[in-house]
Coordinates of C-alpha atoms in Angstrom, one line a residue:
Chain A
M1 CA 0.1 -0.2 0.2
R2 CA 2.5 2.4 1.0
R3 CA 4.9 1.5 -2.2
R4 CA 1.5 2.2 -4.1
F5 CA 1.1 5.3 -2.2
T6 CA 5.0 6.4 -3.3
A7 CA 4.5 5.0 -6.7
T8 CA 1.3 7.2 -6.9
A9 CA 2.7 10.9 -5.4
M10 CA 6.0 10.2 -7.5
A11 CA 4.1 9.5 -11.0
I12 CA 1.8 12.8 -9.9
A13 CA 5.0 15.3 -8.6
A14 CA 6.5 14.1 -12.3
L15 CA 3.8 15.0 -14.4
L16 CA 3.2 18.3 -12.9
A17 CA 6.3 19.5 -12.1
P18 CA 7.4 21.2 -15.4
G19 CA 6.2 25.3 -15.0
L20 CA 6.8 26.0 -18.2
A21 CA 6.1 24.9 -21.7
Q22 CA 9.6 24.3 -23.5
A23 CA 10.2 25.2 -27.5
H24 CA 13.0 23.0 -27.6
L25 CA 14.1 19.6 -26.8
V26 CA 15.4 19.2 -23.3
V27 CA 19.0 18.4 -22.6
T28 CA 20.2 16.4 -20.1
G29 CA 23.6 16.1 -20.7
M30 CA 22.8 12.3 -20.7
G31 CA 22.9 12.1 -24.6
P32 CA 20.1 12.7 -27.2
I33 CA 18.4 9.3 -26.0
Y34 CA 17.9 10.5 -22.7
D35 CA 16.8 14.1 -23.8
G36 CA 14.2 12.2 -25.9
V37 CA 12.8 10.2 -22.5
T38 CA 13.1 13.3 -20.3
H39 CA 11.1 15.2 -23.1
F40 CA 8.2 13.0 -23.3
A41 CA 8.5 12.5 -19.3
L42 CA 7.9 16.1 -19.0
S43 CA 5.3 17.3 -22.0
P44 CA 2.1 16.3 -20.9
E45 CA 0.9 17.0 -24.2
D46 CA 2.6 13.7 -25.1
S47 CA 2.0 11.6 -22.3
L48 CA -1.4 12.4 -21.5
P49 CA -3.0 10.9 -24.8
V50 CA -1.0 7.6 -24.6
V51 CA -2.2 7.3 -21.1
A52 CA -5.9 7.8 -22.0
L53 CA -5.4 5.6 -25.3
A54 CA -3.4 2.9 -23.0
F55 CA -6.4 3.1 -20.5
Y56 CA -8.9 2.6 -23.6
A57 CA -6.6 -0.5 -24.3
G58 CA -6.8 -1.9 -21.1
L59 CA -10.3 -1.4 -20.9
R60 CA -10.7 -3.4 -24.2
G61 CA -8.5 -6.1 -23.1
P62 CA -5.3 -7.7 -23.9
G63 CA -5.2 -8.2 -27.8
S64 CA -6.0 -4.9 -28.6
S65 CA -3.4 -3.8 -26.4
R66 CA -0.6 -6.3 -27.5
L67 CA -1.5 -4.9 -30.9
L68 CA -1.0 -1.2 -30.1
L69 CA 2.1 -1.6 -28.0
A70 CA 3.8 -2.4 -31.4
V71 CA 1.9 0.1 -33.6
L72 CA 2.0 3.4 -31.2
P73 CA 6.0 3.7 -31.0
S74 CA 6.3 3.0 -34.4
A75 CA 3.7 5.4 -36.0
W76 CA 5.4 8.2 -33.7
F77 CA 9.0 7.3 -35.0
V78 CA 7.4 7.6 -38.3
G79 CA 5.8 10.8 -37.7
G80 CA 9.2 12.3 -36.1
L81 CA 11.1 11.1 -39.0
L82 CA 8.1 12.4 -41.7
A83 CA 8.9 15.8 -39.8
C84 CA 12.4 15.7 -39.5
L85 CA 13.4 14.7 -42.9
S86 CA 10.5 16.2 -45.0
G87 CA 11.4 19.7 -43.8
V88 CA 7.5 20.7 -44.8
A89 CA 6.6 24.0 -42.7
L90 CA 3.1 23.7 -41.4
P91 CA 0.5 26.6 -40.4
P92 CA 1.6 27.1 -37.1
T93 CA -1.6 26.4 -35.4
A94 CA -1.9 23.2 -37.4
L95 CA 0.1 20.9 -35.1
P96 CA -1.6 22.4 -31.8
L97 CA -4.6 22.3 -33.1
A98 CA -4.4 18.7 -34.0
T99 CA -3.0 17.7 -30.7
A100 CA -6.2 19.2 -29.2
V101 CA -8.1 17.0 -31.3
V102 CA -6.1 13.9 -30.1
F103 CA -6.7 15.0 -26.7
L104 CA -10.4 15.2 -27.3
A105 CA -10.7 11.9 -29.4
M106 CA -8.3 9.7 -27.1
G107 CA -10.5 11.0 -23.6
G108 CA -13.8 10.9 -25.8
L109 CA -12.8 7.2 -26.3
L110 CA -12.0 6.5 -23.2
A111 CA -14.9 8.1 -21.8
S112 CA -17.3 6.5 -23.9
D113 CA -15.6 3.0 -23.3
L114 CA -16.7 2.8 -27.2
T115 CA -16.9 -1.0 -28.4
L116 CA -14.8 -0.5 -31.6
S117 CA -13.3 -3.7 -33.8
T118 CA -9.1 -4.2 -33.0
P119 CA -8.2 -2.0 -36.8
Y120 CA -10.2 1.0 -35.1
H121 CA -8.1 0.9 -32.2
A122 CA -4.9 0.6 -34.4
V123 CA -6.1 3.8 -36.2
A124 CA -6.5 5.4 -33.5
A125 CA -2.6 4.7 -32.0
I126 CA -1.3 5.5 -35.8
A127 CA -3.1 9.1 -35.1
V128 CA -1.9 9.5 -31.7
G129 CA 2.0 8.8 -33.0
L130 CA 1.7 10.7 -36.1
V131 CA 0.5 13.6 -34.8
R132 CA 2.8 13.7 -31.7
G133 CA 5.8 12.7 -33.4
A134 CA 5.7 15.2 -35.8
A135 CA 4.8 18.0 -33.4
D136 CA 7.8 16.7 -31.3
L137 CA 10.2 16.6 -34.1
G138 CA 8.5 19.6 -36.6
G139 CA 11.7 21.9 -37.0
A140 CA 14.6 19.7 -35.9
P141 CA 17.7 19.3 -38.1
A142 CA 17.6 16.3 -40.1
E143 CA 20.7 14.9 -38.1
A144 CA 21.8 11.6 -36.1
G145 CA 20.9 13.4 -32.7
S146 CA 17.2 14.0 -33.8
L147 CA 16.9 10.3 -34.9
L148 CA 18.1 9.3 -31.5
D149 CA 16.1 11.7 -29.2
L150 CA 13.2 10.6 -31.7
A151 CA 13.9 7.1 -30.5
G152 CA 14.2 8.2 -26.9
M153 CA 10.9 9.3 -27.1
C154 CA 9.3 6.4 -28.7
V155 CA 11.2 4.1 -26.0
A156 CA 9.3 6.5 -23.1
A157 CA 5.7 6.1 -25.0
F158 CA 6.4 2.2 -25.3
A159 CA 7.0 2.0 -21.2
L160 CA 4.4 4.8 -20.4
F161 CA 1.5 2.6 -23.0
A162 CA 2.7 -0.7 -21.3
L163 CA 2.7 0.8 -17.6
A164 CA -0.8 2.4 -18.4
V165 CA -2.3 -0.8 -19.6
S166 CA -1.1 -2.7 -17.1
V167 CA -2.8 -0.9 -14.7
T168 CA -6.2 -1.2 -16.3
L169 CA -6.0 -4.8 -17.7
P170 CA -7.1 -6.2 -14.2
L171 CA -9.7 -3.7 -13.6
K172 CA -12.7 -5.4 -12.0
R173 CA -14.4 -3.0 -9.7
F174 CA -16.7 -0.9 -10.8
W175 CA -15.7 2.2 -9.2
M176 CA -11.9 1.9 -10.6
I177 CA -13.6 1.2 -14.4
V178 CA -15.8 4.7 -13.5
A179 CA -12.4 6.4 -12.6
A180 CA -10.8 5.7 -15.6
R181 CA -13.8 6.4 -17.9
V182 CA -13.7 9.9 -15.8
A183 CA -10.1 10.4 -16.4
G184 CA -10.8 10.4 -20.0
S185 CA -13.8 12.7 -19.9
W186 CA -11.3 15.4 -18.1
V187 CA -8.4 14.8 -20.9
A188 CA -11.3 15.2 -23.6
A189 CA -12.4 18.5 -21.7
A190 CA -9.1 19.6 -21.4
G191 CA -8.6 18.8 -25.6
L192 CA -11.6 21.0 -26.2
L193 CA -10.9 23.8 -24.0
L194 CA -7.3 23.8 -25.8
A195 CA -8.9 23.9 -29.4
G196 CA -11.0 27.0 -28.0
W197 CA -7.8 28.7 -26.9
I198 CA -5.9 28.0 -30.2
L199 CA -8.9 29.2 -32.3
R200 CA -8.9 32.7 -30.4
F201 CA -5.5 32.9 -29.5
G202 CA -3.5 31.4 -32.2
A203 CA -0.1 29.2 -31.5
K204 CA 1.5 31.0 -29.4
V205 CA -0.5 29.7 -26.5
Q206 CA 1.6 26.9 -27.0
Chain B
M1 CA 21.5 -1.3 8.0
S2 CA 18.3 0.6 9.0
R3 CA 16.5 1.9 6.0
T4 CA 15.0 5.4 6.5
R5 CA 11.4 5.3 5.1
L6 CA 9.8 9.1 4.5
H7 CA 6.5 9.8 6.3
P8 CA 3.4 9.9 3.8
A9 CA 2.8 13.4 5.1
A10 CA 6.3 14.3 4.3
L11 CA 5.8 12.5 0.9
L12 CA 2.7 14.9 0.2
A13 CA 4.0 17.6 1.2
L14 CA 7.1 17.2 -1.0
T15 CA 4.6 16.2 -4.2
I16 CA 2.6 19.4 -3.5
S17 CA 6.2 21.4 -3.4
A18 CA 7.2 19.8 -6.8
A19 CA 3.3 20.2 -8.1
L20 CA 3.8 24.1 -7.6
P21 CA 6.7 25.4 -9.6
A22 CA 7.6 29.2 -9.0
P23 CA 9.3 29.9 -12.3
A24 CA 11.4 33.4 -11.9
L25 CA 9.6 35.6 -14.4
A26 CA 11.1 39.1 -15.3
H27 CA 7.7 40.6 -15.4
I28 CA 4.4 40.7 -13.1
V29 CA 1.7 37.7 -14.9
N30 CA -1.6 38.8 -12.7
G31 CA -4.3 37.3 -14.7
E32 CA -2.3 35.6 -17.1
A33 CA -3.0 32.1 -17.9
V34 CA 0.8 30.8 -16.6
G35 CA 0.2 27.0 -16.1
F36 CA -1.8 24.5 -14.1
V37 CA -2.1 26.1 -11.0
S38 CA -3.7 29.6 -12.8
G39 CA -6.0 27.1 -14.4
F40 CA -6.6 24.9 -10.6
L41 CA -7.6 27.7 -9.2
H42 CA -9.8 29.6 -11.7
P43 CA -13.2 27.1 -11.0
V44 CA -12.7 27.9 -7.1
S45 CA -12.5 31.7 -7.4
G46 CA -16.4 32.4 -7.3
W47 CA -18.7 31.0 -4.9
D48 CA -21.7 30.7 -7.5
H49 CA -19.4 28.1 -9.4
I50 CA -18.6 25.8 -6.2
I51 CA -22.0 25.2 -5.1
A52 CA -23.3 24.7 -8.2
M53 CA -20.5 22.1 -9.0
V54 CA -20.5 20.3 -5.5
A55 CA -24.5 20.0 -5.6
V56 CA -23.9 18.3 -8.9
G57 CA -21.6 15.8 -6.9
L58 CA -24.3 15.9 -3.8
W59 CA -27.1 14.7 -6.3
G60 CA -25.4 12.3 -8.4
A61 CA -25.0 10.7 -4.9
Q62 CA -28.4 11.1 -4.1
L63 CA -29.8 9.7 -7.1
G64 CA -27.2 6.6 -7.3
R65 CA -25.9 4.2 -9.6
P66 CA -25.4 5.0 -12.7
A67 CA -26.2 9.5 -11.8
I68 CA -23.4 9.2 -9.4
W69 CA -21.0 9.4 -12.1
V70 CA -23.2 10.3 -15.0
L71 CA -23.7 13.4 -13.9
P72 CA -20.1 14.5 -12.6
V73 CA -18.8 12.8 -16.1
T74 CA -21.4 15.4 -18.2
F75 CA -20.8 18.5 -16.6
P76 CA -17.4 18.7 -17.2
L77 CA -17.8 17.7 -20.6
V78 CA -20.5 20.1 -21.9
M79 CA -18.9 22.9 -19.7
S80 CA -15.7 22.6 -21.9
V81 CA -18.3 22.8 -24.9
G82 CA -19.4 26.2 -23.4
G83 CA -15.6 27.3 -22.5
F84 CA -15.1 26.2 -26.3
L85 CA -18.3 28.7 -27.1
G86 CA -17.1 31.3 -25.0
L87 CA -13.1 31.1 -26.4
I88 CA -14.3 31.0 -29.8
G89 CA -16.1 34.5 -29.1
L90 CA -20.0 33.1 -29.4
R91 CA -22.2 35.4 -27.6
V92 CA -24.8 33.2 -25.3
P93 CA -27.2 35.9 -23.4
G94 CA -27.9 35.3 -20.1
G95 CA -25.4 33.7 -18.8
E96 CA -24.9 34.9 -15.2
I97 CA -28.7 34.5 -14.3
A98 CA -28.5 30.7 -16.1
I99 CA -25.6 30.7 -13.8
A100 CA -27.4 31.9 -10.4
L101 CA -30.4 29.5 -11.6
S102 CA -28.1 26.4 -11.3
G103 CA -27.3 27.0 -7.7
L104 CA -31.0 27.6 -7.1
C105 CA -32.4 24.3 -8.7
L106 CA -29.8 22.2 -7.9
G107 CA -30.2 22.6 -4.5
A108 CA -33.9 22.5 -4.7
A109 CA -33.3 19.1 -6.5
V110 CA -31.3 18.1 -3.4
A111 CA -33.5 19.6 -0.6
L112 CA -36.6 17.7 -2.2
S113 CA -34.3 14.7 -3.2
W114 CA -36.2 14.8 -7.0
R115 CA -35.9 11.8 -8.8
P116 CA -36.2 12.3 -12.5
P117 CA -35.2 9.8 -15.1
L118 CA -31.6 9.9 -15.8
A119 CA -31.9 11.3 -19.0
I120 CA -33.3 14.5 -17.7
A121 CA -31.3 14.8 -14.8
A122 CA -28.2 14.5 -17.1
V123 CA -29.7 17.3 -19.7
L124 CA -30.5 19.5 -17.0
V125 CA -26.9 19.5 -15.6
G126 CA -25.6 19.6 -19.1
L127 CA -27.1 23.0 -19.6
F128 CA -25.9 24.3 -16.2
G129 CA -22.6 23.1 -17.4
L130 CA -22.8 24.9 -20.7
F131 CA -23.6 28.6 -19.2
H132 CA -21.1 27.3 -16.5
G133 CA -18.3 26.9 -19.2
Y134 CA -19.1 29.6 -21.0
A135 CA -18.7 32.2 -18.6
H136 CA -15.4 30.6 -17.7
G137 CA -14.6 30.2 -21.3
V138 CA -15.4 34.1 -21.9
E139 CA -12.8 35.0 -18.8
L140 CA -10.1 33.2 -19.9
P141 CA -6.9 35.3 -20.3
P142 CA -4.2 34.7 -23.2
G143 CA -1.8 32.6 -21.7
Q144 CA 1.7 31.0 -22.0
N145 CA 0.5 27.7 -21.6
A146 CA -3.1 26.5 -22.4
L147 CA -3.0 23.0 -22.2
L148 CA -1.7 22.9 -18.6
Y149 CA -4.1 25.7 -17.6
S150 CA -7.0 23.7 -19.1
L151 CA -6.0 20.7 -17.2
G152 CA -5.8 22.5 -13.8
F153 CA -9.1 23.9 -14.9
V154 CA -10.4 20.7 -15.6
L155 CA -9.3 18.9 -13.0
A156 CA -10.5 21.2 -10.5
T157 CA -13.6 21.2 -11.5
G158 CA -13.6 17.2 -11.3
M159 CA -12.8 17.7 -7.6
L160 CA -15.1 19.8 -6.8
H161 CA -17.4 17.2 -8.2
A162 CA -15.7 14.6 -6.6
T163 CA -16.2 16.5 -3.1
G164 CA -19.8 16.4 -3.4
V165 CA -19.9 12.8 -4.4
A166 CA -18.2 12.2 -1.1
I167 CA -20.4 14.7 0.5
G168 CA -23.2 12.3 -0.7
L169 CA -21.9 9.1 0.4
V170 CA -23.6 10.0 4.0
H171 CA -26.8 9.4 1.8
R172 CA -26.9 5.5 2.8
W173 CA -27.6 7.1 6.5
P174 CA -31.1 8.3 7.7
W175 CA -29.4 11.3 9.5
G176 CA -27.2 11.3 6.1
R177 CA -30.2 12.3 4.2
W178 CA -31.5 14.7 6.0
A179 CA -28.3 16.6 6.1
L180 CA -27.9 16.1 2.5
R181 CA -31.3 18.1 2.3
A182 CA -30.3 20.6 4.4
A183 CA -27.2 21.2 2.5
G184 CA -29.4 21.3 -1.0
V185 CA -31.6 24.2 1.0
A186 CA -28.3 26.0 1.7
I187 CA -27.0 25.7 -2.0
G188 CA -30.7 26.8 -3.0
C189 CA -30.4 29.8 -0.8
G190 CA -26.9 30.6 -1.9
G191 CA -28.4 30.3 -5.3
A192 CA -31.2 32.5 -5.0
V193 CA -29.0 35.2 -3.2
F194 CA -27.0 35.2 -6.8
L195 CA -29.9 35.1 -8.7
W196 CA -31.2 38.2 -6.8
S197 CA -27.9 39.9 -7.7
A198 CA -27.9 38.8 -11.6
L199 CA -31.6 40.7 -11.8
A200 CA -30.9 43.4 -9.7

């Protein structure tokens, strides 16, 4: 019980600790892979959709979870690779708005606990991975360091997804499932507010 | 070798201090959406919002399953729709009156232990949530981290509902049912005062 409390407290602290949005990749001094891992860990716009998707996959069962465990980091890598190598300049609000839509969609899926066939789960994971991978690596130089950063983010996405799925897969009690779905509604609500904010104030908000 | 264990209270204090970063800023940022804490404090800054959100939790607990979780899930979702409408600049008339009415009506529902069909309860709560969200959306200032602000805002709203649900669990005891009704009367009176102010 004490260990679970400690782990929960540490997780909340890690999630809430960052005070400022950072426009650049985090530099830890331990190399680009750890920079990527840290960037992912300190970016709620990366970690929350992954947690929401993982909770949803966990509620749907182990088959879907196993598939998404492979699909999500792969899509993340492809999204980052495309953004890094293509050099295409998207409108400044495009990726933040896409992130808001991802929040809305993943939170909505979890809150509604919608019964979808497994290929649709994979489509959701691909969307999350492509959008956030592209957002993380957009504007980064096409060099080995950026790719290692990206690799670190993919590893972190894999690890967080696996951990979050392992929390929801064994859930049987009604109130625990409800708690997961309530968390989904909060993620969706935050996504909708974020979308309104971006439409009103533009890309400078994020 | 003995292991030193951190006391849970110390751990909690450590967590809270980590969650409340105080970035050094060169300019005064009063009123700006600088992050999680500003967003978290926004919904708890007005009693008209607080009493309505707690009342949603109380009513949900009174109604039991599935309303106990459907109502608190409905409110933040529809509230965010209202916030979205406010943010994009849509004009919705009568917002302050609707917010005051929400306290009055939800307080009355708790006081009378009203048990409508779930759909009606959800629509009523959703309608009030829309106006509460709209009022917040209109007031939200331009900021530097919209996501953390939004997360804090939604989390505070959800925690107000959870507070209402937790208090409402006394419904299982006869004295608790009366206490809940009394709380409903108090909330309704608060709503009436806010309605008087809105109409004055």
